[in-house]
Amino acid sequence: MANLLLFRSLLRNAPLADAHNNEGAPAFAFTARHKLAQMVMTGCTNETFYASAQAQLNDVLEMAKEFDDLFLAKLAIYGRERAMMKDTPALLTALLAARGSALLPVVFARVITNGRMLRNFVQIMRSGVTGRRSLGTRPKKLIQRWLQDASEARLLQASVGNAPSLADIVKMVHPRPQAAWQEAFFAWLIGKPCDRAQLPEITRSLLAFREGINSETLPDVPFLLLTGSPLNKAQWAQLAQKMSWQTLRMNLNTLARHGVFEDVAQVNLVAKRLADKTQVRESRVYPYQLLSAWNNVQNSVPTKISDALHQAMEYALENVPRFTGNIVVCPDVSGSMHSPITGWRKGASSTLRCVDVAALIAAAVLRRHPKARVLPFECDVVNVALSARQSVMHNAQKLASVGGGGTDCSAPLRKLLAERAQVDLVIMVSDNESWLDKSRRGSTATQACWENLKKRNPHARLVCIDLLPYGTTQAAERRDILNVGGFSDDVFTVIDNFVNDRHGSEHWLNEIESVVL
């Protein structure tokens, strides 16, 4: 009970909580600007443990009304280019379109970077959630220009996907062809008669393959355009070398199922591609996507392929900065963290959970800082033996296999206090839904513990990485406390800037504001 008495004395000195989290426990509300940024970096417009997809959408739409076009533009670009998000940057772009913003062309060019983003943008605009169901003159012209400027390869890539399909979009905006091949391509795409001789070379080879005229050599197109017809083992082996790096990562079990890995030479070629440093960097793969691929590979996938994923992870985490002093990482392994990182959606839920991402971040820091302490927590700190000599994958899997109870974000700080530990940097990865340590009044237990820890470690800093868009934190933002939302590896860049005093008191928001249009 001594710790509870300690909390009561500390609450007098800590800042007062001004909100409650989804568990009804005291919390600190983010400013409207910070909350919107958090939702853009962590919101995937799917169901989460505490919030429905509709509630998230409503929150973004309502909060966006409070800000000018410039902030929304910077936030959309930061969310796409740095956090590598899809749905929320497309939503902000659609909001700017609905406002008739002069910044729309700049934002559109930097956010709508591929066919999937184009479909997202059109789907959002046509849904009416931004206040209108028509595309409007300026968005229509931007889409027309996107289609006119796209190469054959880009258009073929964009033709994969529905609701709306690329053909639907072409029918909506009626792009004016800039060359004979475009006229033939757009006609073919929407099912109208066309002069096949005018079609570009790769599209002609795709049609020939589908018609069985030249079925031995696979055309250089997205593999989903080829799988409508049965492929033999040799053709699947060809696909393994033609796929983009990201597509290869996502289809290892498919290749194994079609016998590609029965050939040792093919195993070596695929492993070499996966572990190619240049391709890993160019793919802009999320570290958690690599963890997902490694977790999901079946026994039919050779060990050499798994080892290549390990190597790819090392390259993907090269930007984890080196920090000085005593570092403690605290991944939340409680029950609410076992929900999918991108939320639930029927038929489209990620198998990777928030706890997997929290564990991955902890394992990545440990890999870079072998003397760092890792204190996973739920109701209390969970004892897990980790080794910095083990791979990031191994340690992340070990961390994610524990926990499942209630949430007490103050537990690791309590432990550090009890040990009179010397700390310089504490990184907490959570959904911030702490409730076991709630009090009826005053501050949060996390904030109170941090106040006392600061008395012993005046230069210490606390980083709270939030993985879900709930709008509150257990530690109030200030000079020594950083709250950052997101699950891309860019959070490490934000932490590095924070630790090295490169921004003011609104650390993460200043990072977003620094975007140059």
Coordinates of C-alpha atoms in Angstrom, one line a residue:
M1 CA 0.0 0.0 0.0
A2 CA 3.0 2.3 0.3
N3 CA 2.8 3.1 -3.4
L4 CA -0.8 4.3 -3.1
L5 CA 0.2 6.7 -0.3
L6 CA 3.0 7.9 -2.5
F7 CA 0.6 8.7 -5.3
R8 CA -1.7 10.7 -3.0
S9 CA 1.1 12.9 -1.9
L10 CA 2.3 13.4 -5.5
L11 CA -1.0 14.4 -6.9
R12 CA -0.8 17.8 -5.1
N13 CA 2.2 18.8 -7.3
A14 CA 1.2 17.3 -10.6
P15 CA -0.9 19.1 -13.2
L16 CA -4.6 18.4 -12.9
A17 CA -6.3 16.1 -15.3
D18 CA -8.8 17.8 -17.5
A19 CA -10.5 14.9 -19.2
H20 CA -11.4 11.2 -19.0
N21 CA -10.4 8.4 -21.2
N22 CA -12.7 5.7 -22.6
E23 CA -12.4 3.7 -19.4
G24 CA -13.6 6.8 -17.4
A25 CA -10.2 7.3 -15.8
P26 CA -8.5 10.7 -15.4
A27 CA -6.5 11.8 -18.5
F28 CA -5.2 14.9 -20.3
A29 CA -7.1 16.0 -23.4
F30 CA -5.0 16.8 -26.4
T31 CA -5.5 20.2 -28.0
A32 CA -7.8 20.2 -31.0
R33 CA -4.8 20.5 -33.3
H34 CA -2.9 17.7 -31.6
K35 CA -6.0 15.4 -31.6
L36 CA -6.6 15.9 -35.3
A37 CA -3.0 15.1 -36.0
Q38 CA -3.2 12.0 -33.9
M39 CA -6.3 10.8 -35.7
V40 CA -4.7 11.4 -39.1
M41 CA -1.6 9.4 -38.1
T42 CA -3.4 6.5 -36.3
G43 CA -6.9 6.5 -37.7
C44 CA -7.7 3.9 -40.4
T45 CA -11.5 4.6 -40.4
N46 CA -12.1 1.1 -39.1
E47 CA -13.5 -0.2 -35.8
T48 CA -11.1 -0.1 -32.9
F49 CA -11.3 -1.4 -29.3
Y50 CA -13.0 1.7 -28.0
A51 CA -14.2 3.7 -31.0
S52 CA -16.3 2.9 -34.1
A53 CA -15.3 3.8 -37.6
Q54 CA -18.2 6.2 -37.9
A55 CA -17.2 8.0 -34.6
Q56 CA -13.7 8.5 -35.9
L57 CA -14.9 9.9 -39.2
N58 CA -17.3 12.3 -37.4
D59 CA -14.5 13.4 -35.1
V60 CA -12.1 14.2 -38.0
L61 CA -14.8 16.0 -40.0
E62 CA -15.9 18.1 -37.0
M63 CA -12.3 19.0 -35.9
A64 CA -11.2 19.9 -39.4
K65 CA -13.8 22.7 -39.4
E66 CA -11.7 24.5 -36.8
F67 CA -8.5 24.8 -38.9
D68 CA -7.5 26.7 -41.9
D69 CA -6.5 25.2 -45.3
L70 CA -2.8 25.6 -44.6
F71 CA -2.7 23.4 -41.6
L72 CA -5.0 20.7 -43.2
A73 CA -2.7 20.8 -46.3
K74 CA 0.5 20.3 -44.2
L75 CA -1.2 17.6 -42.1
A76 CA -2.4 15.7 -45.2
I77 CA 1.1 15.8 -46.8
Y78 CA 2.9 14.8 -43.5
G79 CA 0.4 12.0 -43.0
R80 CA 1.0 10.6 -46.5
E81 CA 4.8 11.2 -47.0
R82 CA 6.1 10.7 -43.4
A83 CA 3.5 8.5 -41.7
M84 CA 2.6 6.7 -44.9
M85 CA -1.1 6.7 -44.1
K86 CA -3.8 6.3 -46.8
D87 CA -7.4 6.9 -45.8
T88 CA -7.0 10.0 -43.6
P89 CA -4.7 12.0 -46.0
A90 CA -7.2 11.2 -48.8
L91 CA -10.0 12.5 -46.5
L92 CA -8.2 15.7 -45.8
T93 CA -7.5 16.2 -49.5
A94 CA -11.2 15.7 -50.2
L95 CA -12.1 18.3 -47.5
L96 CA -9.8 20.8 -49.2
A97 CA -11.5 20.0 -52.5
A98 CA -14.9 20.6 -50.9
R99 CA -13.7 23.9 -49.6
G100 CA -12.5 25.0 -53.0
S101 CA -9.0 25.6 -51.5
A102 CA -6.3 27.1 -53.6
L103 CA -3.9 24.6 -52.0
L104 CA -5.7 21.6 -53.5
P105 CA -3.5 21.2 -56.5
V106 CA -0.3 21.0 -54.4
V107 CA -1.8 18.6 -51.9
F108 CA -3.4 16.4 -54.5
A109 CA 0.0 16.0 -56.3
R110 CA 1.7 14.9 -53.1
V111 CA -1.0 12.8 -51.5
I112 CA -2.7 11.1 -54.5
T113 CA 0.5 9.2 -55.5
N114 CA -0.9 6.0 -56.9
G115 CA -4.1 4.3 -58.2
R116 CA -5.2 3.2 -54.7
M117 CA -5.0 6.8 -53.4
L118 CA -6.9 8.0 -56.5
R119 CA -9.7 5.5 -55.8
N120 CA -9.8 6.5 -52.1
F121 CA -10.1 10.2 -53.0
V122 CA -12.9 9.6 -55.6
Q123 CA -14.7 7.3 -53.2
I124 CA -14.6 9.9 -50.4
M125 CA -15.7 12.7 -52.7
R126 CA -18.6 10.7 -54.1
S127 CA -19.8 9.5 -50.7
G128 CA -20.9 13.0 -49.8
V129 CA -19.2 13.0 -46.3
T130 CA -17.4 16.3 -47.2
G131 CA -20.7 18.0 -48.0
R132 CA -21.0 17.3 -51.7
R133 CA -21.5 14.2 -53.9
S134 CA -20.1 15.5 -57.2
L135 CA -16.4 15.8 -57.9
G136 CA -16.5 19.5 -58.9
T137 CA -14.7 21.2 -61.6
R138 CA -11.2 21.6 -60.1
P139 CA -11.0 18.0 -58.6
K140 CA -12.2 16.7 -62.0
K141 CA -9.5 18.5 -63.8
L142 CA -6.8 17.2 -61.3
I143 CA -8.0 13.7 -61.9
Q144 CA -8.0 14.2 -65.6
R145 CA -4.4 15.5 -65.5
W146 CA -3.4 12.5 -63.3
L147 CA -4.8 10.1 -65.9
Q148 CA -3.3 12.0 -68.8
D149 CA 0.2 12.2 -67.2
A150 CA 0.2 8.5 -66.0
S151 CA 2.4 6.1 -67.9
E152 CA 1.1 2.8 -69.2
A153 CA 2.6 0.9 -66.3
R154 CA 1.0 3.3 -63.8
L155 CA -2.4 3.0 -65.4
L156 CA -2.2 -0.8 -65.4
Q157 CA -1.2 -0.8 -61.8
A158 CA -4.1 1.5 -61.0
S159 CA -6.5 -0.7 -62.9
V160 CA -6.3 -3.3 -60.0
G161 CA -9.0 -2.6 -57.5
N162 CA -12.7 -1.7 -57.3
A163 CA -15.2 0.6 -55.7
P164 CA -14.6 2.6 -57.7
S165 CA -12.5 0.9 -60.4
L166 CA -10.2 2.9 -62.7
A167 CA -12.7 2.3 -65.5
D168 CA -15.4 3.9 -63.3
I169 CA -13.2 7.0 -62.7
V170 CA -12.5 7.3 -66.4
K171 CA -16.2 7.3 -67.1
M172 CA -16.7 10.0 -64.5
V173 CA -14.1 12.5 -65.6
H174 CA -13.7 11.7 -69.4
P175 CA -10.0 12.5 -69.7
R176 CA -9.0 13.9 -73.1
P177 CA -6.3 11.6 -74.5
Q178 CA -3.0 13.2 -75.2
A179 CA -1.8 10.5 -77.5
A180 CA -3.2 7.7 -79.8
W181 CA -2.2 5.1 -77.3
Q182 CA -4.1 6.8 -74.5
E183 CA -7.2 7.0 -76.6
A184 CA -7.0 3.2 -77.3
F185 CA -6.2 2.4 -73.7
F186 CA -9.1 4.4 -72.2
A187 CA -11.5 2.9 -74.7
W188 CA -10.2 -0.7 -73.9
L189 CA -10.4 0.0 -70.2
I190 CA -14.1 1.0 -70.2
G191 CA -15.1 -1.8 -72.6
K192 CA -15.5 0.3 -75.8
P193 CA -14.2 -0.8 -79.2
C194 CA -10.6 0.3 -79.8
D195 CA -7.9 0.0 -82.4
R196 CA -5.7 -2.7 -80.8
A197 CA -2.8 -1.8 -82.9
Q198 CA -2.7 1.6 -81.1
L199 CA -2.6 0.0 -77.7
P200 CA 0.8 0.3 -75.9
E201 CA 3.1 -2.7 -76.0
I202 CA 2.6 -4.1 -72.5
T203 CA -1.2 -3.9 -72.8
R204 CA -1.1 -5.8 -76.1
S205 CA 1.0 -8.5 -74.5
L206 CA -1.5 -8.8 -71.6
L207 CA -4.3 -9.3 -74.1
A208 CA -2.3 -11.9 -76.0
F209 CA -1.5 -13.7 -72.8
R210 CA -5.2 -13.8 -71.7
E211 CA -6.2 -15.1 -75.1
G212 CA -3.6 -17.8 -75.0
I213 CA -1.7 -16.5 -78.0
N214 CA 1.6 -16.0 -76.1
S215 CA 1.1 -17.8 -72.8
E216 CA 4.7 -18.9 -72.1
T217 CA 6.2 -15.4 -71.4
L218 CA 4.4 -13.4 -68.7
P219 CA 3.8 -9.7 -69.6
D220 CA 5.3 -7.2 -67.2
V221 CA 2.1 -6.2 -65.4
P222 CA 0.7 -6.4 -61.8
F223 CA 0.4 -10.1 -61.1
L224 CA -3.3 -9.8 -60.1
L225 CA -4.0 -9.1 -63.8
L226 CA -2.6 -12.5 -64.7
T227 CA -4.1 -14.8 -62.0
G228 CA -7.5 -15.0 -63.6
S229 CA -6.2 -17.9 -65.6
P230 CA -4.4 -21.0 -64.2
L231 CA -0.6 -20.5 -64.1
N232 CA 2.0 -23.3 -64.0
K233 CA 4.9 -23.6 -61.6
A234 CA 7.4 -22.0 -64.1
Q235 CA 5.0 -19.0 -64.6
W236 CA 4.7 -18.5 -60.8
A237 CA 8.5 -18.6 -60.7
Q238 CA 8.6 -15.9 -63.3
L239 CA 6.1 -13.9 -61.3
A240 CA 8.3 -14.1 -58.2
Q241 CA 11.0 -12.2 -60.0
K242 CA 8.6 -9.7 -61.7
M243 CA 6.6 -8.8 -58.6
S244 CA 7.3 -5.5 -56.8
W245 CA 9.2 -6.0 -53.6
Q246 CA 6.1 -5.2 -51.5
T247 CA 4.0 -7.7 -53.5
L248 CA 6.6 -10.3 -53.1
R249 CA 6.6 -9.8 -49.3
M250 CA 2.9 -10.2 -49.2
N251 CA 2.7 -13.4 -51.3
L252 CA 5.4 -15.7 -49.9
N253 CA 2.8 -18.3 -48.9
T254 CA 1.1 -18.1 -52.3
L255 CA 4.4 -18.8 -54.0
A256 CA 5.1 -21.7 -51.7
R257 CA 1.6 -23.1 -52.4
H258 CA 2.3 -23.1 -56.1
G259 CA 5.6 -24.9 -55.8
V260 CA 8.0 -22.1 -56.4
F261 CA 10.2 -22.9 -53.4
E262 CA 10.6 -26.5 -54.4
D263 CA 13.4 -25.2 -56.6
V264 CA 16.5 -24.2 -54.6
A265 CA 17.6 -21.7 -57.3
Q266 CA 14.2 -19.9 -56.9
V267 CA 14.6 -19.9 -53.1
N268 CA 18.0 -18.2 -53.5
L269 CA 16.6 -15.6 -55.9
V270 CA 13.6 -14.7 -53.8
A271 CA 15.7 -14.5 -50.6
K272 CA 18.2 -12.3 -52.4
R273 CA 15.5 -9.9 -53.5
L274 CA 13.9 -9.7 -50.0
A275 CA 17.3 -9.0 -48.4
D276 CA 18.3 -6.4 -51.0
K277 CA 19.1 -3.2 -49.1
T278 CA 18.2 -0.9 -52.0
Q279 CA 14.8 -2.5 -52.7
V280 CA 13.9 -2.5 -49.0
R281 CA 14.6 1.2 -48.8
E282 CA 12.8 2.0 -52.0
S283 CA 9.7 0.0 -51.0
R284 CA 9.2 2.2 -47.9
V285 CA 8.1 -0.9 -46.0
Y286 CA 6.7 -0.5 -42.5
P287 CA 8.8 -2.4 -40.0
Y288 CA 5.5 -3.9 -38.7
Q289 CA 4.7 -5.2 -42.2
L290 CA 7.9 -7.2 -42.2
L291 CA 7.0 -8.5 -38.7
S292 CA 3.6 -9.5 -40.1
A293 CA 5.1 -11.3 -43.1
W294 CA 7.5 -13.2 -40.8
N295 CA 4.7 -14.1 -38.4
N296 CA 2.5 -15.4 -41.2
V297 CA 5.0 -17.5 -43.3
Q298 CA 3.9 -21.1 -43.2
N299 CA 6.1 -24.2 -42.8
S300 CA 6.3 -24.6 -46.5
V301 CA 8.3 -21.4 -46.8
P302 CA 12.0 -22.2 -46.5
T303 CA 14.1 -20.9 -43.5
K304 CA 16.3 -19.0 -46.0
I305 CA 13.3 -16.8 -46.8
S306 CA 12.6 -16.2 -43.2
D307 CA 16.2 -15.2 -42.7
A308 CA 15.9 -12.8 -45.5
L309 CA 13.0 -11.1 -43.8
H310 CA 15.2 -10.8 -40.7
Q311 CA 17.8 -9.0 -42.8
A312 CA 15.2 -6.8 -44.4
M313 CA 14.0 -5.8 -40.9
E314 CA 17.5 -4.7 -40.0
Y315 CA 17.6 -2.4 -43.0
A316 CA 14.1 -1.1 -42.4
L317 CA 15.1 0.0 -38.8
E318 CA 18.4 1.6 -39.8
N319 CA 16.9 5.1 -39.0
V320 CA 16.3 4.2 -35.3
P321 CA 18.6 6.9 -33.8
R322 CA 21.2 6.3 -31.1
F323 CA 20.3 7.9 -27.8
T324 CA 22.6 8.5 -24.9
G325 CA 22.2 7.6 -21.2
N326 CA 19.9 5.2 -19.5
I327 CA 17.0 4.2 -21.7
V328 CA 13.8 2.4 -20.7
V329 CA 11.1 1.2 -23.1
C330 CA 7.6 0.3 -21.8
P331 CA 5.4 -1.5 -24.3
D332 CA 1.7 -1.9 -23.3
V333 CA 0.7 -5.6 -23.4
S334 CA -2.8 -5.2 -21.9
G335 CA -6.0 -6.6 -23.3
S336 CA -7.0 -3.6 -25.4
M337 CA -3.7 -3.7 -27.2
H338 CA -4.6 -7.1 -28.7
S339 CA -6.9 -5.5 -31.3
P340 CA -5.7 -5.1 -34.9
I341 CA -3.4 -2.1 -35.5
T342 CA -5.5 -0.8 -38.4
G343 CA -8.8 -1.7 -36.7
W344 CA -11.5 -4.2 -37.6
R345 CA -13.2 -4.2 -41.0
K346 CA -15.0 -7.3 -42.3
G347 CA -12.7 -9.1 -44.8
A348 CA -9.9 -6.5 -44.4
S349 CA -8.7 -6.7 -40.8
S350 CA -4.9 -6.9 -40.3
T351 CA -3.7 -9.9 -38.4
L352 CA -1.1 -7.7 -36.7
R353 CA -2.2 -6.2 -33.4
C354 CA -1.3 -3.1 -31.5
V355 CA 0.7 -5.2 -29.0
D356 CA 2.8 -6.5 -31.9
V357 CA 3.7 -3.0 -33.0
A358 CA 4.5 -1.9 -29.4
A359 CA 6.7 -5.0 -29.0
L360 CA 8.4 -4.3 -32.3
I361 CA 9.3 -0.7 -31.2
A362 CA 10.6 -1.9 -27.9
A363 CA 12.7 -4.7 -29.7
A364 CA 14.0 -2.2 -32.2
V365 CA 15.2 0.2 -29.5
L366 CA 16.8 -2.7 -27.6
R367 CA 18.6 -3.8 -30.8
R368 CA 20.1 -0.4 -31.2
H369 CA 20.8 0.1 -27.5
P370 CA 21.8 -3.3 -25.9
K371 CA 21.8 -1.8 -22.4
A372 CA 18.3 -0.4 -22.6
R373 CA 15.7 -1.8 -20.2
V374 CA 12.4 -3.2 -21.5
L375 CA 9.5 -3.1 -19.0
P376 CA 6.3 -4.5 -20.6
F377 CA 3.2 -3.7 -18.6
E378 CA -0.5 -4.5 -18.1
C379 CA -1.9 -4.5 -14.5
D380 CA 1.7 -4.4 -13.5
V381 CA 5.2 -4.8 -15.0
V382 CA 5.5 -8.2 -16.7
N383 CA 8.8 -10.0 -16.3
V384 CA 10.2 -11.1 -19.7
A385 CA 13.8 -12.1 -20.3
L386 CA 15.1 -10.5 -23.6
S387 CA 18.5 -10.5 -25.2
A388 CA 19.9 -7.7 -27.3
R389 CA 21.8 -10.4 -29.2
Q390 CA 18.5 -11.9 -30.5
S391 CA 16.9 -10.6 -33.6
V392 CA 14.2 -7.9 -33.5
M393 CA 11.7 -10.4 -34.8
H394 CA 12.4 -12.9 -32.0
N395 CA 12.3 -10.3 -29.2
A396 CA 9.1 -8.7 -30.6
Q397 CA 7.4 -12.1 -30.8
K398 CA 8.4 -12.9 -27.3
L399 CA 7.1 -9.6 -25.9
A400 CA 3.8 -9.8 -27.8
S401 CA 3.1 -13.3 -26.4
V402 CA 2.6 -12.0 -22.8
G403 CA 0.0 -9.9 -21.1
G404 CA -3.7 -9.5 -21.8
G405 CA -4.9 -8.0 -18.5
G406 CA -6.0 -4.5 -17.5
T407 CA -4.0 -1.3 -18.2
D408 CA -1.8 0.6 -15.7
C409 CA 0.4 3.0 -17.5
S410 CA 2.1 4.1 -14.3
A411 CA 3.3 0.5 -13.5
P412 CA 6.7 0.8 -15.1
L413 CA 7.3 4.3 -13.7
R414 CA 6.3 2.9 -10.2
K415 CA 8.9 0.2 -10.6
L416 CA 11.6 2.7 -11.6
L417 CA 10.7 4.9 -8.6
A418 CA 10.9 1.9 -6.2
E419 CA 14.3 1.0 -7.5
R420 CA 15.5 4.6 -7.4
A421 CA 16.6 4.1 -10.9
Q422 CA 18.7 6.6 -13.0
V423 CA 16.9 7.3 -16.3
D424 CA 17.4 9.7 -19.2
L425 CA 14.8 8.6 -21.6
V426 CA 11.6 6.7 -21.1
I427 CA 9.6 5.6 -24.1
M428 CA 6.0 4.3 -23.5
V429 CA 4.1 2.7 -26.3
S430 CA 0.4 2.3 -25.5
D431 CA -3.2 3.2 -26.4
N432 CA -3.3 5.4 -23.3
E433 CA -6.4 3.8 -21.9
S434 CA -5.0 3.4 -18.3
W435 CA -7.7 2.7 -15.7
L436 CA -6.3 0.5 -12.9
D437 CA -4.4 3.4 -11.4
K438 CA -7.3 5.9 -11.7
S439 CA -8.0 8.4 -8.9
R440 CA -11.2 10.4 -8.2
R441 CA -9.6 13.8 -8.5
G442 CA -6.3 15.5 -9.3
S443 CA -3.8 14.3 -11.8
T444 CA -3.1 10.9 -13.4
A445 CA -0.9 8.3 -11.7
T446 CA 1.4 8.3 -14.7
Q447 CA 1.9 12.1 -14.5
A448 CA 2.4 11.9 -10.7
C449 CA 5.1 9.2 -11.0
W450 CA 6.8 11.2 -13.7
E451 CA 6.9 14.3 -11.5
N452 CA 8.7 12.3 -8.7
L453 CA 11.0 10.6 -11.2
K454 CA 12.0 14.0 -12.5
K455 CA 13.1 15.1 -9.0
R456 CA 15.8 12.4 -9.1
N457 CA 16.5 12.7 -12.8
P458 CA 16.0 16.4 -13.7
H459 CA 17.1 15.9 -17.3
A460 CA 15.0 12.9 -18.0
R461 CA 12.5 12.9 -20.9
L462 CA 9.3 10.9 -21.4
V463 CA 8.0 9.9 -24.9
C464 CA 4.4 8.6 -25.2
I465 CA 3.8 6.9 -28.5
D466 CA 0.1 6.5 -29.1
L467 CA -1.1 3.8 -31.5
L468 CA -4.8 4.5 -31.6
P469 CA -6.9 7.7 -32.2
Y470 CA -8.6 8.2 -28.8
G471 CA -7.6 11.8 -28.1
T472 CA -6.2 11.7 -24.5
T473 CA -2.9 11.0 -22.8
Q474 CA -1.7 10.0 -19.4
A475 CA 1.1 12.6 -19.4
A476 CA 0.5 16.2 -20.3
E477 CA 2.6 17.7 -23.2
R478 CA 5.4 20.0 -22.1
R479 CA 9.1 20.6 -22.6
D480 CA 10.1 17.2 -21.1
I481 CA 7.1 15.2 -22.4
L482 CA 6.4 14.3 -26.0
N483 CA 3.1 12.8 -27.2
V484 CA 3.3 11.4 -30.7
G485 CA 0.8 9.4 -32.6
G486 CA 1.6 6.8 -35.3
F487 CA 3.1 3.5 -36.1
S488 CA 5.5 4.2 -39.0
D489 CA 9.2 4.3 -38.3
D490 CA 9.0 8.1 -38.7
V491 CA 8.2 8.3 -34.9
F492 CA 11.9 7.6 -34.3
T493 CA 12.8 10.8 -36.2
V494 CA 10.3 12.7 -34.1
I495 CA 11.8 11.3 -30.9
D496 CA 15.3 12.2 -32.1
N497 CA 14.3 15.8 -32.8
F498 CA 12.6 15.9 -29.3
V499 CA 15.7 14.5 -27.5
N500 CA 18.0 16.9 -29.2
D501 CA 15.8 20.0 -28.7
R502 CA 15.2 20.7 -32.3
H503 CA 11.6 21.9 -31.7
G504 CA 9.8 23.9 -29.1
S505 CA 7.2 22.8 -26.5
E506 CA 4.8 21.5 -29.1
H507 CA 7.3 19.1 -30.4
W508 CA 5.3 16.9 -32.8
L509 CA 3.0 19.7 -34.0
N510 CA 6.1 21.7 -34.9
E511 CA 7.3 18.8 -37.0
I512 CA 4.1 18.9 -38.9
E513 CA 4.1 22.7 -39.3
S514 CA 7.6 22.4 -40.8
V515 CA 6.2 20.8 -43.9
V516 CA 7.0 23.0 -46.9
L517 CA 4.3 23.2 -49.6

